[in-house]
Tab-separated table of C-alpha atoms in Angstrom:
chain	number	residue	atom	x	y	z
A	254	UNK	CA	19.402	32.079	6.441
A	255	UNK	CA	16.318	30.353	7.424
A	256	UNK	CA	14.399	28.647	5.037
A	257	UNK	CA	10.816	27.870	5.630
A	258	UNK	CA	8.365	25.018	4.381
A	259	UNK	CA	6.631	25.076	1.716
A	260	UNK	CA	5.086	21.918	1.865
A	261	UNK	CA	4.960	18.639	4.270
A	262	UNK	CA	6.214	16.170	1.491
A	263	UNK	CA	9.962	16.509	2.236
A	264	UNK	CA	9.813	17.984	6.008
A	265	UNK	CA	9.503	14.305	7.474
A	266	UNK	CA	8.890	10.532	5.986
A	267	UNK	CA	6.350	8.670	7.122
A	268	UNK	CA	5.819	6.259	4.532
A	269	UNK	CA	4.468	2.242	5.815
A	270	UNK	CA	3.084	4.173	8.919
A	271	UNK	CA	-0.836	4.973	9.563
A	272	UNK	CA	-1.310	7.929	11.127
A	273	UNK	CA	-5.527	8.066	12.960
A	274	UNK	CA	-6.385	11.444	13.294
A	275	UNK	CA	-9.485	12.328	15.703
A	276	UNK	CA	-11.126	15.433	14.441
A	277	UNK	CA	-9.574	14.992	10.634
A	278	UNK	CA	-12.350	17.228	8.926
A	279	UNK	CA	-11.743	20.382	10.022
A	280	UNK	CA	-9.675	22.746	12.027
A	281	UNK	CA	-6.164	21.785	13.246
A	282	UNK	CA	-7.022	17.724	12.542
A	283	UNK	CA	-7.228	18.459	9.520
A	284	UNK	CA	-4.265	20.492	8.944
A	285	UNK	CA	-2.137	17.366	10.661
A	286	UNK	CA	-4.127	15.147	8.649
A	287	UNK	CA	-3.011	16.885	5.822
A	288	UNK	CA	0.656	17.288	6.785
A	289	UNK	CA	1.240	13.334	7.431
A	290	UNK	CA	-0.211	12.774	4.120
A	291	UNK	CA	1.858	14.827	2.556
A	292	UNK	CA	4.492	12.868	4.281
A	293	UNK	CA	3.772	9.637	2.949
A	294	UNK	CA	1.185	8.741	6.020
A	295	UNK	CA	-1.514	5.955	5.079
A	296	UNK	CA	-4.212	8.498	6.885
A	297	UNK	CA	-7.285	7.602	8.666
A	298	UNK	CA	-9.616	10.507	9.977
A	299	UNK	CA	-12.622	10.278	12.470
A	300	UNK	CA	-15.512	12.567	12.188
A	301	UNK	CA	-18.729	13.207	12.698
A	302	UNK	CA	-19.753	15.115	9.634
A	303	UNK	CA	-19.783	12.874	6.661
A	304	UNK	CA	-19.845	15.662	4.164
A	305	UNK	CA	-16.853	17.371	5.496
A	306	UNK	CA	-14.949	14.392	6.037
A	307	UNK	CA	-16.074	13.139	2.055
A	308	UNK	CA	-14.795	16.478	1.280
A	309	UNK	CA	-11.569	15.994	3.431
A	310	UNK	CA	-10.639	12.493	2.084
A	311	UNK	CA	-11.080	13.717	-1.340
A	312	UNK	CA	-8.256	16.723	-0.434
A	313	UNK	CA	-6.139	13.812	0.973
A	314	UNK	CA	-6.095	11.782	-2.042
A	315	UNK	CA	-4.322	14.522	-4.386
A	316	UNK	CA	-1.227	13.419	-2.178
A	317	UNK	CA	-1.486	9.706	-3.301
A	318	UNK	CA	1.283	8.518	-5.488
């Protein structure tokens, strides 16, 4: 049977590695963004909206250890 995943945090490792992510704010940036954090990623997004991305980094640090 096929399992599916229920969250990034055991589907790959990525701890040590930075991971940029254009576009990290919103959309499908965001939704790798949050996967490679998950993962262990140190994660770096680039935006133009300041709010969002505010907003964005604060979602990303929940995954902090």
């Amino acid at each position: 049977m096929i399992q599916s995943i229920k969250s990034m945090k055991n589907a790959f490792h990525l701890a040590g590695k930075t991971a940029p992510v254009t576009g990290g704010n919103r959309g499908i940036g965001k939704g790798i963004a949050d996967a490679m954090s998950q993962s262990g990623a140190d994660v770096a997004i680039l935006c133009r909206d300041s709010k969002s991305g505010n907003e964005t980094l604060e979602m990303l640090r929940r995954h902090e250890n």
